[in-house]
Coordinates of C-alpha atoms in Angstrom, one line a residue:
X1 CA 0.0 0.0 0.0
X2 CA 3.0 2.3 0.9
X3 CA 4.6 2.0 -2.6
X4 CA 0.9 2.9 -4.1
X5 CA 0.6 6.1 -2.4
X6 CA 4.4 6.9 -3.1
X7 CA 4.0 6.1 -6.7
X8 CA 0.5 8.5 -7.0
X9 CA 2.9 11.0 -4.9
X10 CA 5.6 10.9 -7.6
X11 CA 3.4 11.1 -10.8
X12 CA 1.3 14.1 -9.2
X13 CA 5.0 15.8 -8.4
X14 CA 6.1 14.7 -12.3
X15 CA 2.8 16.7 -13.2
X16 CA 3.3 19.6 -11.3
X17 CA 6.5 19.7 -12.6
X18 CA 6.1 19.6 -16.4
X19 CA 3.6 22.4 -15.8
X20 CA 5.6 24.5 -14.0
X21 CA 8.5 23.7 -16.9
X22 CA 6.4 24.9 -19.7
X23 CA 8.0 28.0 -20.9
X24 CA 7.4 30.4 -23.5
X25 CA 11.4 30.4 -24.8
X26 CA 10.8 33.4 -27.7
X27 CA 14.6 34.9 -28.4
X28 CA 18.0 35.0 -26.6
X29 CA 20.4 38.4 -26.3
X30 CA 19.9 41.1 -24.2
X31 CA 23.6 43.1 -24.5
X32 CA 21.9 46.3 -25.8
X33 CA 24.9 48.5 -26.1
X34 CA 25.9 46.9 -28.9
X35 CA 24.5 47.4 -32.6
X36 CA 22.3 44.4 -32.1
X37 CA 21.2 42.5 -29.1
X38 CA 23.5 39.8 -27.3
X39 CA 26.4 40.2 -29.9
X40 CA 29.2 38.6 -28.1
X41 CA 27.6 37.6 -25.6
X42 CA 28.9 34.2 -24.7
X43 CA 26.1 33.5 -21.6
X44 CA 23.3 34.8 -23.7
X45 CA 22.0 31.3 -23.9
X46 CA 22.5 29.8 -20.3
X47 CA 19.5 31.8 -18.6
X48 CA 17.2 34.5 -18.8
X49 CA 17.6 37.4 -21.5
X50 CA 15.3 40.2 -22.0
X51 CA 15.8 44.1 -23.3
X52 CA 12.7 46.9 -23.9
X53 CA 13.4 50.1 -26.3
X54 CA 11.1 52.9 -27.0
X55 CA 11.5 55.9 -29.2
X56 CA 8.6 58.1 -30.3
X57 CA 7.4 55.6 -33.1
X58 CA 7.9 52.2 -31.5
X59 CA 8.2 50.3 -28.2
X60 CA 9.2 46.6 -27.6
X61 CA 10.1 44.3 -25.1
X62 CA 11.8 41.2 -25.9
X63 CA 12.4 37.8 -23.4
X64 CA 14.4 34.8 -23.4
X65 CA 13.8 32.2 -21.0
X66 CA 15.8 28.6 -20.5
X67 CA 13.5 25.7 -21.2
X68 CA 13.7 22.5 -18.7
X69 CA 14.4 19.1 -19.7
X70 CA 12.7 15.8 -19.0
X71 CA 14.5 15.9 -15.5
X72 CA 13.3 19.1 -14.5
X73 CA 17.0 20.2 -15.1
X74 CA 17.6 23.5 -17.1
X75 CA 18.5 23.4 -20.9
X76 CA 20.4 25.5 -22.6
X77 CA 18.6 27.6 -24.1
X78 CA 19.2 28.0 -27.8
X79 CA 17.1 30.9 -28.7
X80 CA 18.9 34.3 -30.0
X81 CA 17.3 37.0 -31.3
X82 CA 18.4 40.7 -33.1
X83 CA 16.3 43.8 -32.2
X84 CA 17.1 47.4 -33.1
X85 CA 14.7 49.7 -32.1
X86 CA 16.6 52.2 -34.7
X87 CA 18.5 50.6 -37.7
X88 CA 20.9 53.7 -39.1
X89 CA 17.8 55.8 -38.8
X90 CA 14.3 56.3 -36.6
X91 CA 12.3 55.7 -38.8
X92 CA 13.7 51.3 -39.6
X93 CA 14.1 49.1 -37.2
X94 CA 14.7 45.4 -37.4
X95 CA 14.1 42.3 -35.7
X96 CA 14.4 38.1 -36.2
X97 CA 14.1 34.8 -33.9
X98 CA 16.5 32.4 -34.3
X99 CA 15.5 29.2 -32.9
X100 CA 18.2 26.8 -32.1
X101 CA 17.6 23.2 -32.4
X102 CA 20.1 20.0 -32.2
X103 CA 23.4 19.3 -30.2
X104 CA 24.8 22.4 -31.4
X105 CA 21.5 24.7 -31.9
X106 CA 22.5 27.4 -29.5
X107 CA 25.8 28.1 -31.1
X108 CA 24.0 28.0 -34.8
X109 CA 21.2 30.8 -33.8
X110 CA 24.1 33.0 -32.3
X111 CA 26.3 32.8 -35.1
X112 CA 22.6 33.8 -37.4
X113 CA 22.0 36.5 -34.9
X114 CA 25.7 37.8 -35.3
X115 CA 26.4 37.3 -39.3
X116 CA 22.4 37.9 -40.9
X117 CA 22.3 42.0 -39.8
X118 CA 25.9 42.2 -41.8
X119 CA 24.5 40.6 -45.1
X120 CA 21.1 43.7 -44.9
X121 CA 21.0 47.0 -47.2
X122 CA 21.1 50.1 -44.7
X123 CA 20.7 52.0 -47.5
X124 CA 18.0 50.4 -49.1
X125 CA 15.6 50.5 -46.0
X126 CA 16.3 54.3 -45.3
X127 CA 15.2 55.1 -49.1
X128 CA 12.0 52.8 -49.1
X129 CA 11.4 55.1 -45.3
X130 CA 11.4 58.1 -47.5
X131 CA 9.7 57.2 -49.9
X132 CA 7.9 53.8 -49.5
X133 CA 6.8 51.4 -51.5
X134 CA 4.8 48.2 -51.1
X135 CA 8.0 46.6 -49.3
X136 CA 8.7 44.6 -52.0
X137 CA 12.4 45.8 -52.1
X138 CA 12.8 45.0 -48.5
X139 CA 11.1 41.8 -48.6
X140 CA 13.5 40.5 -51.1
X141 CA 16.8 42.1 -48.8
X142 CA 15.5 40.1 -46.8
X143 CA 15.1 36.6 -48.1
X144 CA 18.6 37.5 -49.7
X145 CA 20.1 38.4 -46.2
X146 CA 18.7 35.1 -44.6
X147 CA 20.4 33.0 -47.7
X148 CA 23.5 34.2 -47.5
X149 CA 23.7 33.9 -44.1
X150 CA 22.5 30.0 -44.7
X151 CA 25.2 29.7 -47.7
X152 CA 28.0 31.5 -45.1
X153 CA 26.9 29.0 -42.3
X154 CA 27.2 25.5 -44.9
X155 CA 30.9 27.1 -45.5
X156 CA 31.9 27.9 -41.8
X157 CA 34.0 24.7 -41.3
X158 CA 34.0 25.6 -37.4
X159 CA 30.7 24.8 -36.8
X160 CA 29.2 21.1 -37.4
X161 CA 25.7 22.1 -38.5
X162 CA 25.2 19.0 -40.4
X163 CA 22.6 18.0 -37.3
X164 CA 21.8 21.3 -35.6
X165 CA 20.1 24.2 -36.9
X166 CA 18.0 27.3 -36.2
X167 CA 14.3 28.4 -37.8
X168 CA 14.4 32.1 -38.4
X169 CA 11.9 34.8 -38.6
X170 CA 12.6 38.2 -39.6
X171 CA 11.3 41.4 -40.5
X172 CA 11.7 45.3 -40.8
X173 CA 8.9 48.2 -39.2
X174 CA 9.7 50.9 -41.4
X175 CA 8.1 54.1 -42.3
X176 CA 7.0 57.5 -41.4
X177 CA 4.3 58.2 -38.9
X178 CA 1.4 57.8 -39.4
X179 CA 2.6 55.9 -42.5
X180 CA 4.2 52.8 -40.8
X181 CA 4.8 49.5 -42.6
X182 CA 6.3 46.2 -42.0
X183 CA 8.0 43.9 -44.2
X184 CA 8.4 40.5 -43.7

């Protein structure tokens, strides 16, 4: 009778536990001095992360959190994320999840979150703000920015990716005023 209670005991604990372990894990970063969040930040994907930014055309808050394994131990957590509030100008600004995934997940999202801002048009994005279009433009900078970063990640010989990886999502708020647009 003692091993029945105990065993009711330990799979209403395993219960409480698993509900208490589901996280929301949305991004990883949080070093906002830098010109995007996290960059070179080396413990951005052991624990919690999170960063807010406000200027007179946009506010944001963005959090990390550590997911929990099957033991109720942490996992690393191999989210990272880029968020610029103001992208060369006011008026842009810029953000992307990277979702780690595999043995080596966390290393592969902070090595997108690092390289895919270097491989976007400045330029471009502060034109369509002056004078925008449909986003067309800077929909295609995009997709162009998040294959070159996949093409630049294949060729990085110091990272196995070959069973790791990282789902990205990406996009740009751009715009006057009153004329605000996002591209995606």
């Amino acid at each position: 009778m003692g091993s029945a209670f105990s065993k009711k005991k330990k799979e209403k604990k395993t219960m409480e536990r698993d509900k208490m372990n589901r996280r929301l894990s949305v991004a990883g970063g949080g070093d906002t001095d830098s010109q995007y969040s996290g960059a070179g930040d080396p413990q951005a994907h052991q624990g919690q992360n999170s960063e807010k930014f406000s200027n007179s055309l946009l506010r944001y808050a963005s959090l990390s959190n550590a997911g929990y394994g099957p033991d109720g131990g942490k996992k690393t957590n191999q989210d990272s994320y880029v968020s610029v509030g103001e992208w060369g100008d006011a008026t842009v600004s810029v953000f992307a999840v990277f979702d780690g995934h595999g043995s080596v997940g966390h290393t592969v999202s902070q090595y997108c979150k690092k390289k895919w801002p270097e491989h976007m048009d400045k330029s471009l994005m502060k034109s369509e703000t002056q004078n925008p279009g449909n986003g067309d433009a800077i929909t295609k900078m995009l997709e162009k920015s998040f294959n070159e970063t996949n093409r630049n990640l294949e060729k990085d010989r110091q990272i196995d990716s070959s069973l790791s990886g990282t789902t990205a999502v990406g996009g740009v708020v751009y715009g006057p005023p009153g004329r605000r647009k996002v591209a995606m």
